[in-house]
XYZ file of N, CA, C and O in Angstrom:
348
model
N 44.273 15.562 36.046
C 43.501 16.419 35.457
C 41.874 16.380 36.159
O 41.275 15.323 36.182
N 41.517 17.207 37.041
C 39.971 16.994 37.468
C 39.003 17.749 36.932
O 39.121 18.855 35.853
N 37.640 17.611 36.725
C 36.705 17.894 36.153
C 35.668 18.031 36.700
O 35.255 17.323 37.832
N 34.763 19.173 36.854
C 33.557 19.237 37.588
C 32.308 19.942 36.852
O 32.774 20.883 36.158
N 31.294 19.540 36.834
C 30.310 20.161 35.952
C 28.909 20.127 37.084
O 28.902 19.966 37.532
N 28.496 21.393 36.170
C 27.270 21.885 37.071
C 26.231 22.275 35.726
O 26.027 23.303 35.378
N 25.505 20.794 35.238
C 24.805 20.901 34.215
C 23.533 20.816 34.646
O 22.902 19.878 35.713
N 22.228 20.626 33.811
C 20.770 20.051 33.973
C 20.576 18.717 33.120
O 20.391 18.111 33.738
N 21.272 18.313 32.096
C 21.203 17.153 31.457
C 22.347 17.254 30.483
O 22.622 17.963 29.557
N 23.014 15.928 30.449
C 24.710 16.037 30.201
C 24.754 14.464 29.704
O 24.234 13.447 30.391
N 25.241 14.338 28.635
C 25.988 13.274 27.929
C 27.478 13.326 28.470
O 27.886 14.188 27.493
N 28.309 12.714 28.458
C 29.859 12.665 28.631
C 30.533 11.171 28.378
O 29.863 10.208 28.820
N 31.193 11.580 27.499
C 32.127 10.226 27.176
C 33.296 10.425 27.663
O 33.859 11.268 27.182
N 33.989 9.356 28.427
C 35.621 9.113 28.404
C 35.829 8.176 28.182
O 35.633 6.735 28.026
N 36.799 8.231 27.053
C 37.562 7.300 26.089
C 38.974 7.083 26.646
O 39.738 6.050 26.454
N 39.638 7.965 27.795
C 41.034 8.163 28.063
C 41.079 7.604 29.598
O 39.985 7.201 30.229
N 41.849 8.853 30.066
C 41.890 8.930 31.593
C 41.441 9.918 32.207
O 41.883 11.280 31.500
N 40.242 10.219 33.216
C 39.917 11.224 33.916
C 40.021 11.217 35.212
O 39.370 10.131 35.769
N 41.056 11.548 35.800
C 41.223 11.148 37.393
C 40.136 11.390 38.487
O 40.236 10.922 39.234
N 39.694 12.664 37.842
C 38.402 12.511 38.931
C 37.366 13.349 38.305
O 37.653 14.467 37.437
N 36.212 13.186 38.154
C 34.689 13.595 37.662
C 34.194 13.900 38.550
O 33.389 13.080 39.458
N 33.463 15.204 39.174
C 32.868 15.331 40.015
C 31.363 16.005 39.103
O 31.335 17.152 38.593
N 30.311 15.689 39.367
C 28.824 16.331 38.925
C 28.414 16.454 39.861
O 27.581 15.578 40.830
N 27.990 17.603 39.895
C 26.816 18.347 41.062
C 25.756 18.944 40.325
O 25.753 19.881 39.395
N 24.720 18.192 40.259
C 23.339 18.805 39.650
C 22.205 19.014 40.766
O 22.263 18.324 41.681
N 21.223 19.304 40.311
C 20.001 19.667 41.056
C 18.692 19.321 40.364
O 18.696 19.824 38.504
N 18.222 18.027 40.234
C 17.182 17.450 39.941
C 17.461 17.565 38.533
O 16.702 17.857 37.428
N 18.397 16.326 37.967
C 18.860 16.310 36.579
C 19.283 14.980 36.434
O 19.996 14.441 37.549
N 19.663 14.590 35.076
C 20.545 13.305 34.826
C 21.391 13.608 34.013
O 21.799 14.182 33.201
N 22.595 12.691 34.334
C 23.685 12.651 33.831
C 24.039 11.229 33.287
O 23.970 10.272 33.870
N 24.789 11.215 32.141
C 25.250 9.666 31.357
C 26.450 9.566 31.344
O 26.996 10.383 30.457
N 27.324 8.982 31.825
C 28.568 8.805 31.485
C 28.735 7.626 31.038
O 28.638 6.242 31.447
N 29.579 7.420 29.647
C 30.120 6.480 28.649
C 31.370 6.326 28.803
O 32.087 7.447 29.135
N 31.698 5.256 29.876
C 33.027 4.848 29.770
C 33.504 3.417 28.892
O 32.764 2.393 29.287
N 34.993 3.691 28.140
C 34.851 2.463 27.553
C 35.447 1.129 28.861
O 35.292 -0.179 28.222
N 36.065 1.285 30.136
C 36.616 0.507 30.933
C 36.007 0.919 31.839
O 36.847 2.000 32.493
N 35.683 0.410 33.011
C 35.304 0.784 34.497
C 36.462 -0.008 35.686
O 36.149 0.553 36.530
N 37.133 -0.730 34.742
C 38.298 -1.402 35.791
C 38.894 -0.415 36.917
O 39.141 -0.967 38.226
N 39.621 0.695 36.377
C 40.297 1.646 36.793
C 39.330 2.777 37.629
O 39.835 4.083 38.018
N 38.146 2.717 37.889
C 37.237 3.687 38.313
C 36.483 3.836 39.503
O 36.422 2.381 39.736
N 36.586 4.226 40.283
C 35.618 4.516 41.523
C 34.397 5.277 41.746
O 34.857 6.225 41.459
N 33.489 4.759 42.257
C 32.196 5.547 41.729
C 31.620 5.778 43.121
O 31.585 4.784 44.037
N 31.554 7.106 43.583
C 30.818 7.545 44.509
C 29.839 8.365 44.653
O 29.226 9.036 43.615
N 28.864 8.178 45.484
C 27.615 8.993 45.388
C 27.647 10.075 47.218
O 27.519 9.329 48.159
N 27.969 11.082 46.761
C 27.767 11.808 48.144
C 26.665 13.057 47.888
O 26.597 13.931 48.648
N 25.316 12.179 47.285
C 24.402 13.599 47.082
C 23.155 13.248 48.039
O 23.088 12.449 48.623
N 22.131 14.122 48.144
C 21.141 13.847 49.179
C 20.201 13.409 48.091
O 19.711 14.243 46.825
N 19.712 12.483 48.229
C 18.416 11.413 47.722
C 18.941 11.037 45.711
O 17.901 11.506 44.993
N 20.218 10.849 45.700
C 20.839 10.926 44.144
C 20.933 9.561 44.055
O 20.755 8.609 44.931
N 20.585 9.091 42.829
C 20.534 7.745 42.379
C 22.199 7.487 41.496
O 22.371 8.446 40.798
N 22.637 6.387 41.858
C 23.976 5.845 41.173
C 23.773 4.963 40.601
O 23.469 3.486 41.178
N 23.666 4.516 39.120
C 23.194 3.408 38.186
C 24.144 3.115 37.492
O 24.769 3.830 36.747
N 24.616 1.659 37.139
C 25.511 1.373 36.334
C 25.182 0.360 35.239
O 24.202 -0.720 35.627
N 25.114 0.521 34.105
C 24.601 -0.292 33.249
C 25.657 -0.773 32.124
O 26.604 -0.348 32.114
N 25.521 -2.158 31.654
C 26.363 -2.625 30.453
C 25.596 -3.425 29.427
O 24.329 -4.322 29.816
N 25.734 -2.530 28.273
C 24.584 -3.424 27.411
C 23.161 -2.963 27.593
O 22.090 -3.861 27.307
N 22.766 -1.993 28.189
C 21.425 -1.781 28.167
C 20.987 -1.934 29.765
O 19.818 -1.869 30.153
N 21.257 -3.066 30.470
C 20.881 -3.681 31.649
C 21.555 -3.291 32.610
O 22.878 -2.920 32.696
N 20.932 -3.170 33.969
C 21.722 -2.701 34.887
C 22.423 -3.960 35.495
O 21.695 -4.889 35.581
N 23.962 -3.031 35.994
C 24.882 -4.516 36.736
C 25.217 -3.915 37.686
O 25.425 -2.563 38.018
N 26.148 -4.527 38.813
C 26.639 -4.252 39.824
C 28.218 -4.602 39.567
O 28.679 -5.374 38.867
N 28.686 -3.031 39.795
C 30.194 -3.046 39.380
C 30.952 -3.764 40.650
O 30.515 -3.745 41.920
N 32.205 -4.437 40.496
C 33.115 -4.835 41.966
C 33.626 -3.725 42.403
O 33.951 -2.698 41.463
N 33.565 -3.485 43.766
C 33.890 -1.996 44.140
C 35.578 -2.341 43.833
O 36.235 -3.208 44.270
N 36.133 -0.885 43.527
C 37.622 -0.999 43.500
C 38.222 -0.007 44.170
O 38.538 0.965 43.967
N 38.475 -0.187 45.749
C 38.812 0.829 46.512
C 40.282 1.069 46.176
O 40.721 2.512 46.429
N 41.127 0.602 45.368
C 42.157 1.070 44.415
C 42.685 1.682 43.494
O 43.405 2.391 43.407
N 41.411 2.092 42.804
C 41.049 2.819 41.847
C 41.888 3.788 41.676
O 41.724 4.764 42.842
N 42.636 4.553 40.852
C 43.073 6.009 40.692
C 42.288 6.920 40.289
O 42.528 8.265 40.286
N 40.840 6.577 39.579
C 39.990 7.465 38.856
C 38.699 7.611 39.774
O 38.366 6.272 40.059
N 38.014 8.778 39.820
C 37.255 8.804 40.718
C 35.928 9.470 39.822
O 36.030 10.476 39.711
N 34.412 9.046 40.028
C 33.579 9.736 39.213
C 32.530 9.397 40.754
O 32.278 9.033 41.127
N 32.061 10.945 41.016
C 31.218 10.940 41.829
C 30.027 12.100 41.669
O 30.162 12.883 40.686
N 28.936 11.853 42.118
C 27.851 12.364 41.827
C 27.436 12.942 43.064
O 27.647 12.418 44.288
N 27.051 14.693 42.962
C 26.629 14.880 44.266
C 25.444 15.746 43.790
O 25.195 16.307 43.032
N 24.717 16.787 44.740
C 23.693 17.503 44.449
C 22.203 17.038 45.439
O 22.679 15.954 46.057
N 21.332 17.148 44.584
C 20.138 16.750 45.322
C 18.947 16.611 44.083
O 19.059 16.863 43.376
N 18.479 15.337 44.461
C 17.437 14.560 43.667
C 17.705 14.142 42.096
O 17.313 15.034 40.970
N 19.211 14.136 41.978
C 19.744 14.087 40.729
C 20.316 12.262 40.194
O 20.154 11.560 41.467
N 20.382 12.301 39.097
C 20.915 10.512 38.861
C 22.042 10.880 38.053
O 22.140 11.640 36.836
N 22.728 9.735 38.108
C 23.988 9.055 37.341
C 24.027 7.910 36.732
O 24.013 7.105 37.517
N 23.881 7.853 35.468
C 24.009 6.457 34.932
C 25.319 6.615 34.185
O 25.932 7.194 33.738
N 26.246 5.478 34.447
C 27.058 4.988 34.162
C 27.485 3.707 33.093
O 26.602 2.699 33.592
N 27.400 3.841 31.747
C 27.128 3.198 30.938
C 28.843 2.629 30.783
O 29.686 3.286 30.164
N 28.652 1.221 30.647
C 30.264 0.123 30.787
C 30.089 -0.169 29.456
O 29.354 -1.044 28.946
N 31.181 -0.160 28.914
C 31.187 -0.482 27.307
C 31.961 -2.190 27.633
O 31.737 -3.064 27.250
N 33.208 -2.238 28.660
C 33.505 -3.745 29.083
C 33.813 -3.456 30.549
O 34.304 -2.822 31.022
């Protein structure tokens, strides 16, 4: 199941599996809330886009998981994707 969004400001909550989430936006912010980030690969294909991961409100670095089955991708121009991780 793939997901594609074209929005200006959005909060997304993922509690199960979303095999692919593409967020394409222009000068906007999206926040994705994940219960568990272990099986997700994050990618930034945008122009001047930021990809930030946070846990308990603090910016953290997630370990690269090249074998992850699920992908979250930000694309577009001057956009920001914040991934909030619960665990």
